[in-house]
Tab-separated table of C-alpha atoms and ligand atoms in Angstrom:
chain	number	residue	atom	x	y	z
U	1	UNK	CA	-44.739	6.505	33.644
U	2	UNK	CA	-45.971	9.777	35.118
U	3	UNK	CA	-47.632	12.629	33.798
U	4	UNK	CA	-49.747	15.462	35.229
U	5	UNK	CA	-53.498	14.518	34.534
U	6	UNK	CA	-54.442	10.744	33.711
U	7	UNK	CA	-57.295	10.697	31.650
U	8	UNK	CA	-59.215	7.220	31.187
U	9	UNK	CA	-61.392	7.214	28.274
U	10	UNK	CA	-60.727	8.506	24.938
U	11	UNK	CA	-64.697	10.028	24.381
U	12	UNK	CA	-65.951	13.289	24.034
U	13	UNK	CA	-64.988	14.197	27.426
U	14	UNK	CA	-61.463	12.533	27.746
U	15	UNK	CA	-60.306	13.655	24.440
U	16	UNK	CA	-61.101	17.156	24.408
U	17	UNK	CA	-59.911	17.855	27.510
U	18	UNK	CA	-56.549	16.308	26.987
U	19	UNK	CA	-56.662	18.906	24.044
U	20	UNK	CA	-58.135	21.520	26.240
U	21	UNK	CA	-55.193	20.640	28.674
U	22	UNK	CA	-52.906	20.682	25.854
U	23	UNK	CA	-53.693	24.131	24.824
U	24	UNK	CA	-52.535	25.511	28.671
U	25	UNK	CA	-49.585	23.741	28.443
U	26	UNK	CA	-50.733	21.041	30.566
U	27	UNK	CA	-49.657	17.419	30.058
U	28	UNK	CA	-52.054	14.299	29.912
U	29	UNK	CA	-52.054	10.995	28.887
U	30	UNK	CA	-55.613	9.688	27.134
U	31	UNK	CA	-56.309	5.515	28.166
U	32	UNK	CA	-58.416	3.942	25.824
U	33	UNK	CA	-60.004	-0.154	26.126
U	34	UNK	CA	-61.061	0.075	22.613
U	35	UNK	CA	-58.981	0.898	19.067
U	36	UNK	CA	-58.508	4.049	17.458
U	37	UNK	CA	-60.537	2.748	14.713
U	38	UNK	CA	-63.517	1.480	17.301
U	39	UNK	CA	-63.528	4.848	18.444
U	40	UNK	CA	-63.786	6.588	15.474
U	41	UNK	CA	-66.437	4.736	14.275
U	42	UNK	CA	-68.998	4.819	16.895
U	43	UNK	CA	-72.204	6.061	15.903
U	44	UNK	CA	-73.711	8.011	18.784
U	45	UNK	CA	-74.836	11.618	19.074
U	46	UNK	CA	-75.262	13.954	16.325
U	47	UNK	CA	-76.383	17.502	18.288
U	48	UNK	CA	-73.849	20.105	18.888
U	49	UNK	CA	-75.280	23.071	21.300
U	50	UNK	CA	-74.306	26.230	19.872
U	51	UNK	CA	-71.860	26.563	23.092
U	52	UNK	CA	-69.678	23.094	22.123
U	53	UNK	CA	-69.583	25.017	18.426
U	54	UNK	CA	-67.950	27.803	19.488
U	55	UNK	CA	-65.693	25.909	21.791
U	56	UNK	CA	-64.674	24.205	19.125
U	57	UNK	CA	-64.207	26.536	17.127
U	58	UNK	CA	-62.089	28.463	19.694
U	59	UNK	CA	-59.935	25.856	20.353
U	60	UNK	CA	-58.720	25.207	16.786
U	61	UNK	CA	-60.664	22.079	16.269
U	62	UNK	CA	-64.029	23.375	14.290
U	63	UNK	CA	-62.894	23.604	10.622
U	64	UNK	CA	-63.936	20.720	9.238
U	65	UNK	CA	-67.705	21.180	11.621
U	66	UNK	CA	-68.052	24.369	10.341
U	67	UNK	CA	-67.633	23.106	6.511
U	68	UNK	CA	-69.344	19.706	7.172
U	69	UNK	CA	-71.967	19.871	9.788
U	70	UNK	CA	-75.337	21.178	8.992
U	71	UNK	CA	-76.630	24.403	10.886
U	72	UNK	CA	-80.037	23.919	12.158
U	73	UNK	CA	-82.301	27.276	13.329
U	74	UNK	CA	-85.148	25.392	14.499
U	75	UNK	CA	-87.215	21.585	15.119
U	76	UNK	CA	-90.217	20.996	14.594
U	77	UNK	CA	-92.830	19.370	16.770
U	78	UNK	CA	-95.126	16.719	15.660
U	79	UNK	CA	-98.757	16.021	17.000
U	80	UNK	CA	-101.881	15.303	15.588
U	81	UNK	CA	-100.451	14.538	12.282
U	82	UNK	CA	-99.598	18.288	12.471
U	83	UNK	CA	-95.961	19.576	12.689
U	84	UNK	CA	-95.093	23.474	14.406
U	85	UNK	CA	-92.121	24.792	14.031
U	86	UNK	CA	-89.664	26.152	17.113
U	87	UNK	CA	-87.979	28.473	15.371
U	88	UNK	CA	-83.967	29.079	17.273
U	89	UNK	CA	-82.620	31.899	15.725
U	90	UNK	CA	-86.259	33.917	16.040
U	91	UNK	CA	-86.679	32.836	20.193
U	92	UNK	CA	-82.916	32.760	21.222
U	93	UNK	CA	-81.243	36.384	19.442
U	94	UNK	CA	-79.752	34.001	16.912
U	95	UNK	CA	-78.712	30.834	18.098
U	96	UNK	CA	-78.477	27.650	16.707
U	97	UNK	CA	-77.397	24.056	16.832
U	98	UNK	CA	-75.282	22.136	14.576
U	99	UNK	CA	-75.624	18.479	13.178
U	100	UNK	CA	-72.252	16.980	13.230
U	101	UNK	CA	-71.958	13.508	14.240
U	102	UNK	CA	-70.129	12.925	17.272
U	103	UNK	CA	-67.438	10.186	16.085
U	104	UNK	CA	-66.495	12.877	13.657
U	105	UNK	CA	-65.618	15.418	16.319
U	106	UNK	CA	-63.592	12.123	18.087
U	107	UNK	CA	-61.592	12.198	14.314
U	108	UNK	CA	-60.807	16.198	14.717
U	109	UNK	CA	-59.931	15.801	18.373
U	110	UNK	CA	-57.417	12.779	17.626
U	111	UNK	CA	-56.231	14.494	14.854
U	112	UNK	CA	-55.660	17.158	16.931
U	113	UNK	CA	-53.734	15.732	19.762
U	114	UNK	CA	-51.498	13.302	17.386
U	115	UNK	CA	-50.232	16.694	15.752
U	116	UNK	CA	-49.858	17.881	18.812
U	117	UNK	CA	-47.766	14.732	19.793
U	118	UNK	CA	-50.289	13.823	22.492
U	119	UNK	CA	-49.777	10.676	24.084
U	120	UNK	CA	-53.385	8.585	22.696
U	121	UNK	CA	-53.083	5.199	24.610
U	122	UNK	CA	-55.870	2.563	22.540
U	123	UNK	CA	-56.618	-0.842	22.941
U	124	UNK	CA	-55.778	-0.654	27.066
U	125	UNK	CA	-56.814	-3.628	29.248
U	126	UNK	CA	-57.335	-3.944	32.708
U	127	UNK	CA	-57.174	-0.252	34.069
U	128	UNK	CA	-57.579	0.059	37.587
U	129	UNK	CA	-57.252	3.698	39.475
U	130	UNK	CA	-55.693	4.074	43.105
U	131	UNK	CA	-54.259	6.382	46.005
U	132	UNK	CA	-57.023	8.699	45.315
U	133	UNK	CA	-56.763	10.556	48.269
U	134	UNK	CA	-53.285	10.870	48.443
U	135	UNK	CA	-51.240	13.538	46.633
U	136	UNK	CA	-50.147	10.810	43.895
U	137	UNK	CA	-52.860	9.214	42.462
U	138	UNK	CA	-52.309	5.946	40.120
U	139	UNK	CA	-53.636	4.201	37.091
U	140	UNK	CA	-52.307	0.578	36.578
U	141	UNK	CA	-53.035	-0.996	33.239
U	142	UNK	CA	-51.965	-3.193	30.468
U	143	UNK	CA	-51.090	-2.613	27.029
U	144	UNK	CA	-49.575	-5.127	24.967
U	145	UNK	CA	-49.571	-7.417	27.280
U	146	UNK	CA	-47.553	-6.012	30.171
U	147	UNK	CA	-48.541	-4.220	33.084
U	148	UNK	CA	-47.598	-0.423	33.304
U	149	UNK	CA	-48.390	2.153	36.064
U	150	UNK	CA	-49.112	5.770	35.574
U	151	UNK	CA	-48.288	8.244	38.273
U	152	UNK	CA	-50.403	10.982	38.485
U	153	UNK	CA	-51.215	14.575	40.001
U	154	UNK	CA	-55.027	14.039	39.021
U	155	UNK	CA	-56.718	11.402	37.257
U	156	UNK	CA	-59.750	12.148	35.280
U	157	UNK	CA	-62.912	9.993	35.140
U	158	UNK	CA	-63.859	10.145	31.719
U	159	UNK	CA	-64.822	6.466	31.111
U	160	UNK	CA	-68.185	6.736	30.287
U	161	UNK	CA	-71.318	4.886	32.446
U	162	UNK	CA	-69.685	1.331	32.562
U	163	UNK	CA	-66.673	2.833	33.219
U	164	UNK	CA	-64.157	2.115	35.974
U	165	UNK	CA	-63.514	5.002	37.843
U	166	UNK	CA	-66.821	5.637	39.270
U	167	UNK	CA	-67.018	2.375	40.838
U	168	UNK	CA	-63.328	3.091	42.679
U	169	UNK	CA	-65.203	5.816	44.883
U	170	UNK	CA	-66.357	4.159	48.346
U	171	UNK	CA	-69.965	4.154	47.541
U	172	UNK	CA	-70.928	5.962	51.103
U	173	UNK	CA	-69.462	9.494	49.698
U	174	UNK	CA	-71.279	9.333	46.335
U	175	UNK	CA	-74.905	9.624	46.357
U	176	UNK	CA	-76.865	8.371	43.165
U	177	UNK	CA	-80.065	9.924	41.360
U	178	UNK	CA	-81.723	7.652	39.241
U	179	UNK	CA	-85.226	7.400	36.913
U	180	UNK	CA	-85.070	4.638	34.447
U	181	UNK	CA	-87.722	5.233	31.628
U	182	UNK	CA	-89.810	2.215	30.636
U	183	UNK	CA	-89.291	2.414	27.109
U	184	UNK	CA	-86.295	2.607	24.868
U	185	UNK	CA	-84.855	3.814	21.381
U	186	UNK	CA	-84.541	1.809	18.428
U	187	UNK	CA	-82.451	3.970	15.853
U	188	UNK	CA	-81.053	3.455	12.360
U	189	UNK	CA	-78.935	5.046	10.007
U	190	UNK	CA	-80.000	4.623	6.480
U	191	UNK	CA	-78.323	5.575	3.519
U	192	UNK	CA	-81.529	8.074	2.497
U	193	UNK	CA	-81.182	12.099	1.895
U	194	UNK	CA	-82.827	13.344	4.782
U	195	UNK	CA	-86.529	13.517	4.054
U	196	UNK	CA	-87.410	17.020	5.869
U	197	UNK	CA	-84.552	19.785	6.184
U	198	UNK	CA	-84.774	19.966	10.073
U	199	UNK	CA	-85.141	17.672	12.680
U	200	UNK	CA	-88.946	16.000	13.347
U	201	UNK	CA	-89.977	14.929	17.004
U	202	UNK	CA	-93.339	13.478	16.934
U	203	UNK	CA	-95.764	12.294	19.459
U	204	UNK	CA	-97.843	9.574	18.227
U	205	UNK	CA	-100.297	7.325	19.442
U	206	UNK	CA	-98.249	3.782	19.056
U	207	UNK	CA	-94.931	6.256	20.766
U	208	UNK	CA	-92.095	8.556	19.858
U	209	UNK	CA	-90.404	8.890	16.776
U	210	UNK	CA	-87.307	11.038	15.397
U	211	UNK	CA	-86.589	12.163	12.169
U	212	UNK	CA	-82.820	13.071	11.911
U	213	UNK	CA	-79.881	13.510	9.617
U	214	UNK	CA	-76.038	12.703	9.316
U	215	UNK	CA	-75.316	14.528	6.112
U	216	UNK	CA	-77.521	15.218	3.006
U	217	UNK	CA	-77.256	11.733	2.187
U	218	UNK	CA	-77.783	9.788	5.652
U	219	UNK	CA	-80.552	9.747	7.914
U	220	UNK	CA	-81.078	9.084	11.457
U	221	UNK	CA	-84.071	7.923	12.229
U	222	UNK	CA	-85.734	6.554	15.463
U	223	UNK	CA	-89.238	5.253	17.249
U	224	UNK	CA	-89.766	4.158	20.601
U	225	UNK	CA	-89.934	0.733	21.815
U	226	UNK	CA	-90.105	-1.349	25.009
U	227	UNK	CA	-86.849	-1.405	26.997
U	228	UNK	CA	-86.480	-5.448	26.863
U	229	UNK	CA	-87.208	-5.116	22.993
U	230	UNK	CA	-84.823	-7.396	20.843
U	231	UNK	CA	-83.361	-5.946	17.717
U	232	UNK	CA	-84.108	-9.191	15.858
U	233	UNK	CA	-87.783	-8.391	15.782
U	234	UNK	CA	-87.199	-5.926	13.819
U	235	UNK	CA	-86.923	-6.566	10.249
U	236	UNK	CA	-85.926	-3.575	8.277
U	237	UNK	CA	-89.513	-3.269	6.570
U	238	UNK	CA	-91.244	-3.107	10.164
U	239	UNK	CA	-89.111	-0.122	10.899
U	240	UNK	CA	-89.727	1.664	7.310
U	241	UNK	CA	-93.093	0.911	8.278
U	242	UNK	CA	-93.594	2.110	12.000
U	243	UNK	CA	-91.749	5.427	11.124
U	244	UNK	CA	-93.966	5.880	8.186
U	245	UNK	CA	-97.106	5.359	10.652
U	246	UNK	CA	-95.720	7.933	13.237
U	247	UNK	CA	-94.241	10.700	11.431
U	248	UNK	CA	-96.733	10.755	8.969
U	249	UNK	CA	-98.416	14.501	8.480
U	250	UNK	CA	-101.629	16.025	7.222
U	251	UNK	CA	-99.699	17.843	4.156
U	252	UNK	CA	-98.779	15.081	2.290
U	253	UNK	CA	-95.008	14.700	2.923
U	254	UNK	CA	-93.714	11.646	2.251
U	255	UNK	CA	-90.405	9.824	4.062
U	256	UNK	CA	-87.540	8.628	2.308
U	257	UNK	CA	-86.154	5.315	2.907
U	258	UNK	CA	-82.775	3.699	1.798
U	259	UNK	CA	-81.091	1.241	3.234
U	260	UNK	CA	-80.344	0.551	6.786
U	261	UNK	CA	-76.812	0.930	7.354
U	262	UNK	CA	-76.820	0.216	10.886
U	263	UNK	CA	-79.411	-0.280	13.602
U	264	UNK	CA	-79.788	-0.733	17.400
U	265	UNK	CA	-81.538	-0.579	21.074
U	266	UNK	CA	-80.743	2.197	23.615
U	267	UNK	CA	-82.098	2.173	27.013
U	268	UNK	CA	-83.004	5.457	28.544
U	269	UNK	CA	-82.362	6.887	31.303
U	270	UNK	CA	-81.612	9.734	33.904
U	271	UNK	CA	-78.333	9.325	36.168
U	272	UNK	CA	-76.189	11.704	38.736
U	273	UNK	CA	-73.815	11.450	41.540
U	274	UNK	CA	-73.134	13.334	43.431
U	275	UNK	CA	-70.289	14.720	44.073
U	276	UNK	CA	-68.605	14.325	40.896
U	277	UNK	CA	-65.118	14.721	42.332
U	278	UNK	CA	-63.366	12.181	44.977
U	279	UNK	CA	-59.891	13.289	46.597
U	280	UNK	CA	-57.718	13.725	43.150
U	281	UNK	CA	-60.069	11.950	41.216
U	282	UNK	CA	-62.507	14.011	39.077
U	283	UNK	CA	-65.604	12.763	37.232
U	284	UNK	CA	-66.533	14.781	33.617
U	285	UNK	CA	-69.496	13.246	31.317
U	286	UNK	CA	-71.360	10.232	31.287
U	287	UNK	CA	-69.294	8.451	33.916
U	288	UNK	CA	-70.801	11.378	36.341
U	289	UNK	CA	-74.552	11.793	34.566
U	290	UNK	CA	-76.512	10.122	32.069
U	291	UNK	CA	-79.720	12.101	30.070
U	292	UNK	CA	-82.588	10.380	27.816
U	293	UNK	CA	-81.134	11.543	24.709
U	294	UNK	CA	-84.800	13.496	23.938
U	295	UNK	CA	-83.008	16.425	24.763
U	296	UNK	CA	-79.797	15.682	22.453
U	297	UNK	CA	-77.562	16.662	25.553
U	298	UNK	CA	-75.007	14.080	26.165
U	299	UNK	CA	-71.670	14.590	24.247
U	300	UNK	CA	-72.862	18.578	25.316
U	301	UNK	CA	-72.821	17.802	28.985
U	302	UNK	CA	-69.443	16.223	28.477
U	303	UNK	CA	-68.149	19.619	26.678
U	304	UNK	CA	-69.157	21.413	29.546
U	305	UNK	CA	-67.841	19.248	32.308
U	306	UNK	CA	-64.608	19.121	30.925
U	307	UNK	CA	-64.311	23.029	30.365
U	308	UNK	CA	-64.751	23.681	33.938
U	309	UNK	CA	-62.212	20.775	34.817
U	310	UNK	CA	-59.916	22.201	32.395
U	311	UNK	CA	-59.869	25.875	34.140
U	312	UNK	CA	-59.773	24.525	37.182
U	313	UNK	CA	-56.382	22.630	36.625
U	314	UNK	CA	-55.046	25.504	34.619
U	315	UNK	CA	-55.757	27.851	37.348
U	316	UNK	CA	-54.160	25.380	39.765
U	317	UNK	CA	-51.062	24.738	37.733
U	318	UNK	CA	-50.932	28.064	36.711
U	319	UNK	CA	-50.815	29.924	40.545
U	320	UNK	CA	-51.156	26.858	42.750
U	321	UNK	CA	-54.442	27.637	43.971
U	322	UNK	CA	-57.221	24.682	44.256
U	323	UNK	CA	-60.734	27.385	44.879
U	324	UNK	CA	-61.666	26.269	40.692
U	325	UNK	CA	-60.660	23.009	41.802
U	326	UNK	CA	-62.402	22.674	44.754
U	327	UNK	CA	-65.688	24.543	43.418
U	328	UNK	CA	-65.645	21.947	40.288
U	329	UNK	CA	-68.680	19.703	41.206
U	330	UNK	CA	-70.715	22.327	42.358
U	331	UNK	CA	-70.085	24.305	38.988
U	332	UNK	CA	-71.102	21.160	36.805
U	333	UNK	CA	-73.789	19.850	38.917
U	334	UNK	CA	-76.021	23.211	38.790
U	335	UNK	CA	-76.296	23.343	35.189
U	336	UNK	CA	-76.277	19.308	34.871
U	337	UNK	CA	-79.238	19.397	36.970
U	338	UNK	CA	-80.742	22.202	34.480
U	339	UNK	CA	-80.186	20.070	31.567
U	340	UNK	CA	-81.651	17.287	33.604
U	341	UNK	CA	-84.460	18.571	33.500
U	342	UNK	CA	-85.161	20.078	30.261
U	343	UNK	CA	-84.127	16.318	29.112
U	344	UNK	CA	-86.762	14.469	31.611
U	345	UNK	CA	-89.052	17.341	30.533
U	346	UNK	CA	-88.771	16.998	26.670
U	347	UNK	CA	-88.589	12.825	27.202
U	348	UNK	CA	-92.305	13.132	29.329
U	349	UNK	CA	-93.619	15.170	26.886
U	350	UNK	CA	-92.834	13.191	23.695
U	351	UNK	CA	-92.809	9.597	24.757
U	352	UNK	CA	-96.531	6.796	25.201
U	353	UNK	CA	-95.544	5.510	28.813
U	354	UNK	CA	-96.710	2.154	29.697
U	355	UNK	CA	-98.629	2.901	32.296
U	356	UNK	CA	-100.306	6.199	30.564
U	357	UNK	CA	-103.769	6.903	30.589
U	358	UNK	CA	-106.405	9.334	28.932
U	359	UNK	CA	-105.461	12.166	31.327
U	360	UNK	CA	-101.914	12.078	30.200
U	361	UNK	CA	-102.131	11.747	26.714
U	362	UNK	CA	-104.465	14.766	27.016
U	363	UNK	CA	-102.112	16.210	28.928
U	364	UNK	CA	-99.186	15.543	26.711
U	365	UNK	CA	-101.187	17.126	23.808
U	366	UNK	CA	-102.072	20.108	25.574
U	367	UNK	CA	-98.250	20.927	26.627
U	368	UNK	CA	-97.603	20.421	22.776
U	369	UNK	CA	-99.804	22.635	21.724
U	370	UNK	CA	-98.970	25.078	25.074
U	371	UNK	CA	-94.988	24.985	24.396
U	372	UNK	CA	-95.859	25.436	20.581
U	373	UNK	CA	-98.439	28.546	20.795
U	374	UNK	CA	-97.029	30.525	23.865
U	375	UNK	CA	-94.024	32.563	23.068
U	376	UNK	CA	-92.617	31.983	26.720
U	377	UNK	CA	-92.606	28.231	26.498
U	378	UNK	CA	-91.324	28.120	23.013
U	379	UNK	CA	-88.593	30.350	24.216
U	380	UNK	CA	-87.946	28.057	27.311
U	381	UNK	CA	-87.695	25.017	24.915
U	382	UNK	CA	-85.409	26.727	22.266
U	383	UNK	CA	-83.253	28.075	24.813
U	384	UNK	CA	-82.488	25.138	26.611
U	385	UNK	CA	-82.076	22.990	23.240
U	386	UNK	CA	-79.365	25.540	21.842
U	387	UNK	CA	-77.789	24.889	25.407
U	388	UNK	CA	-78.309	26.664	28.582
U	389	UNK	CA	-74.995	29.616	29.064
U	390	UNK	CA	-71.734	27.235	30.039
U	391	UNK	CA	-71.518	29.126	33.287
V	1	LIG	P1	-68.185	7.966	26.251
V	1	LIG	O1	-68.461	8.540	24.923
V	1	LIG	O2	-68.944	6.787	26.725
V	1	LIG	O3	-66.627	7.663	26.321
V	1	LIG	C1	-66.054	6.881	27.315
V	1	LIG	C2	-64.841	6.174	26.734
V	1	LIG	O4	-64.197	5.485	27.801
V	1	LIG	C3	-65.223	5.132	25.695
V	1	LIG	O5	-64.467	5.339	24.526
V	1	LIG	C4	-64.917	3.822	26.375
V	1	LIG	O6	-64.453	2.826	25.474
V	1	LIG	C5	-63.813	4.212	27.349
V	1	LIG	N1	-63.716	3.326	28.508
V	1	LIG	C6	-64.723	2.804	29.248
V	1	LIG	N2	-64.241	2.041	30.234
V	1	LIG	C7	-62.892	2.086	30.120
V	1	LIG	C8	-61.841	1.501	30.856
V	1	LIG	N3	-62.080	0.702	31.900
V	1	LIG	N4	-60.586	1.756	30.470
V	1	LIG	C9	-60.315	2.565	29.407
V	1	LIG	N5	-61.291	3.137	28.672
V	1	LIG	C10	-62.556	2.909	29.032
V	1	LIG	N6	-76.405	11.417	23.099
V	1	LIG	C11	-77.085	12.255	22.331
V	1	LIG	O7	-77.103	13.454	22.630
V	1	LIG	N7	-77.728	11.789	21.203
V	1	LIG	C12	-77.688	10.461	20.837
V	1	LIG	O8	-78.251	10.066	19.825
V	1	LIG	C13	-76.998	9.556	21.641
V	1	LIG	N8	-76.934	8.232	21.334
V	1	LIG	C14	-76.263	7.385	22.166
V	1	LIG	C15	-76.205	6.017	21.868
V	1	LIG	C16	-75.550	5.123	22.729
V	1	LIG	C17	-75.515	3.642	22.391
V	1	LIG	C18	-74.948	5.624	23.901
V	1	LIG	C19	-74.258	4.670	24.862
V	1	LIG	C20	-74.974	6.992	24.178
V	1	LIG	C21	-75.628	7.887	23.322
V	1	LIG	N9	-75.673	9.270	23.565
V	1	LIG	C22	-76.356	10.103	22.781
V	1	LIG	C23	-74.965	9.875	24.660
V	1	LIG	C24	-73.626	10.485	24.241
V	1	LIG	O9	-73.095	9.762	23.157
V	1	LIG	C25	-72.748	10.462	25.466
V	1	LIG	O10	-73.346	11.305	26.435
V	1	LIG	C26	-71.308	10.881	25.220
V	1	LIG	O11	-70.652	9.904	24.443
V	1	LIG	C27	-70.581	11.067	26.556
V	1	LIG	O12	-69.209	11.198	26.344
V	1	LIG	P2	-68.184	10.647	27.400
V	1	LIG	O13	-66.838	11.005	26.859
V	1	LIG	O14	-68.552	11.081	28.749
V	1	LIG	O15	-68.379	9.070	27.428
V	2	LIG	C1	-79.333	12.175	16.558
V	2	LIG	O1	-79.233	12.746	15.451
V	2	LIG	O2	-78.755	11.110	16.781
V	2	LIG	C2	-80.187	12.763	17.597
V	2	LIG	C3	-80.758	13.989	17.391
V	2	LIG	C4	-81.567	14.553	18.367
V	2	LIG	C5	-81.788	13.874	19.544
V	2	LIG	C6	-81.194	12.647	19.761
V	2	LIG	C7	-80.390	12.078	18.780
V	2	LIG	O3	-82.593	14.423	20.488
């Protein structure tokens, strides 16, 4: 088999730029471990920046977002059994962010590339990636039960953290940035309208918790927990109960519960190599970077990656020069490490570390009520939560 890009991983970042690709009349094949049906079902993110929107949108894939998903002009901040409002479209000229889950974009982008009669490869086993630094790079792989190769002018990395392509760099060329938090997220999605119109982050004494939405009949709700936590101490009524505790306010509002469609542990942390390309072999989302998901950045790192990749390959297929190419980890990597730090920032802020004391809880409460009373920080927080400009 050979095409021009190999993509492995059939996410966020592998399947919209195999559409982005498509749209330059570049060919790609997508390789996917899991099924089509695996992958459309994943719950995961929910927060689109209003950059990924309009990419989206200007790539043909939006309509059923922009009928859907669920604008959102601001968050609000809770602390002190008080909640303050960042309000988006006031701090940022008129930006916003929409709520649009992320397995649902996965749907529009297959869609998209099977009417486009993009070759979607599910359900792949054993993919390994060579000749990297050769002009022909390979992927070998099985499917069905036989083995297949794939010859390649560039492979794309978009195989998530536990993919395989990172791992095929020789560790001595990448270096790796790491913070793992001691705490992670236990999240649910219940079958409850949404009990507040926009999203709740609260800072509470027993930890975090997040009040978020799906559609006006699903939440998505979350608290802190420790890292090692096991989901089986967690009956449904203990959740109902901690998020009751921690996002409950001064005014009276109540929370809605319904039942718990699904529920699970995420660890957090912070992750980057660097450099995020190797010989023909190029890195885009969460194989490259991980963020705490405070922020609600990862499927909108991914977006951006993969826009820079894709301009780089169409400029190099389009006049045979490599510059976009070449430049294509230092693009990414100076607004990853942007996001980066709004995420860290946001995570410090909002989260009871283990090791905490007075000081920093005082702290914490101060920048709460500092990013929630000056206009400059509430401007710095909206503008990096809408999403920081894509170049
Ligand atoms: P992925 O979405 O991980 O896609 C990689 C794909 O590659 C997968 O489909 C995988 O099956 C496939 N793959 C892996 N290895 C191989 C292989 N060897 N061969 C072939 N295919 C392979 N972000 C937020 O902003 N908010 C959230 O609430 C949130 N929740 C999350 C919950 C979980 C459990 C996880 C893991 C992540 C969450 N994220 C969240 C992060 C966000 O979902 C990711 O940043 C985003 O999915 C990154 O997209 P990606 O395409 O880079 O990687
Ligand atoms: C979500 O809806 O899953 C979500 C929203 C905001 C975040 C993280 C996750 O910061």
């Amino acid at each position: 088999m050979r095409t021009q890009v190999g993509i492995i991983g059939a996410g966020p970042a592998g399947l919209l730029l195999s559409h982005l690709l498509h749209l330059q009349g570049i060919e790609s094949i997508v390789l996917e471990a899991r099924s089509q049906q695996q992958v459309e079902k994943r719950v995961r993110a929910g927060i689109l920046e209003q950059g990924t929107v309009d990419l989206l949108n200007e790539t043909g894939v939006g309509a059923r977002m922009m009928r859907q998903g669920l604008v959102h002009h601001g968050i609000e901040l809770q602390f002190g059994h008080e909640r303050r409002r960042i309000d988006f479209q006031e701090l940022t000229a008129g930006k916003s962010v929409m709520v649009y889950a992320q397995h649902e974009v996965l749907k529009d982008l297959i869609e998209a590339r099977l009417v486009a009669q993009g070759q979607l490869l599910f359900e792949v086993d054993d993919v390994t990636v060579g000749d990297l630094d050769g002009s022909k790079p390979k992927v070998q792989f099985r499917k069905d039960g036989s083995s297949q190769e794939l010859i390649c002018d560039f492979i794309a990395g978009c195989d998530g953290f536990h993919g395989v392509c990172r791992p095929a760099v020789p560790t001595e060329v990448l270096n790796v940035f790491e913070r793992i938090y001691p705490f992670a997220w236990l999240g649910i999605l219940a079958q409850a309208p949404p009990s507040s119109k926009e999203l709740i982050y609260a800072y509470h004494e027993r930890g975090f918790a997040l009040l978020s939405m799906r559609s006006p009949e699903i939440s998505r709700l979350y608290v802190q927990c420790p890292p090692d936590d096991d989901i089986r101490n967690w009956s449904d009524e203990r959740i109902w109960q901690e998020l009751h505790t921690r996002l409950e306010c001064l005014d009276g509002w109540k929370l809605m519960e319904g039942p718990v469609l699904q529920k699970g542990i995420t660890g957090m942390r912070s992750f980057v190599v660097e450099p995020m390309q190797y010989g023909r072999l190029f890195l885009a989302g969460d194989s490259a970077h991980i963020v705490p998901p405070t922020g609600a950045k990862g499927l909108n790192l991914a977006a951006a990656d993969v826009r820079v990749l894709s301009r780089a390959l169409g400029e190099y297929y389009a006049s045979g020069k490599i510059y976009l190419l070449d430049s294509y980890s230092t693009t990414c990597l100076r607004r990853i490490w942007k996001v980066q730090r709004f995420s860290w920032w946001m995570t410090s802020m909002l989260h009871r570390f283990s090791d905490d004391n007075p000081f920093d809880q005082r702290r914490q409460l101060a920048e709460l009520d500092y990013v929630t009373s000056s206009r400059a920080a509430s401007v710095s927080l909206a503008e990096n939560y809408v999403g920081l400009p894509m170049d």
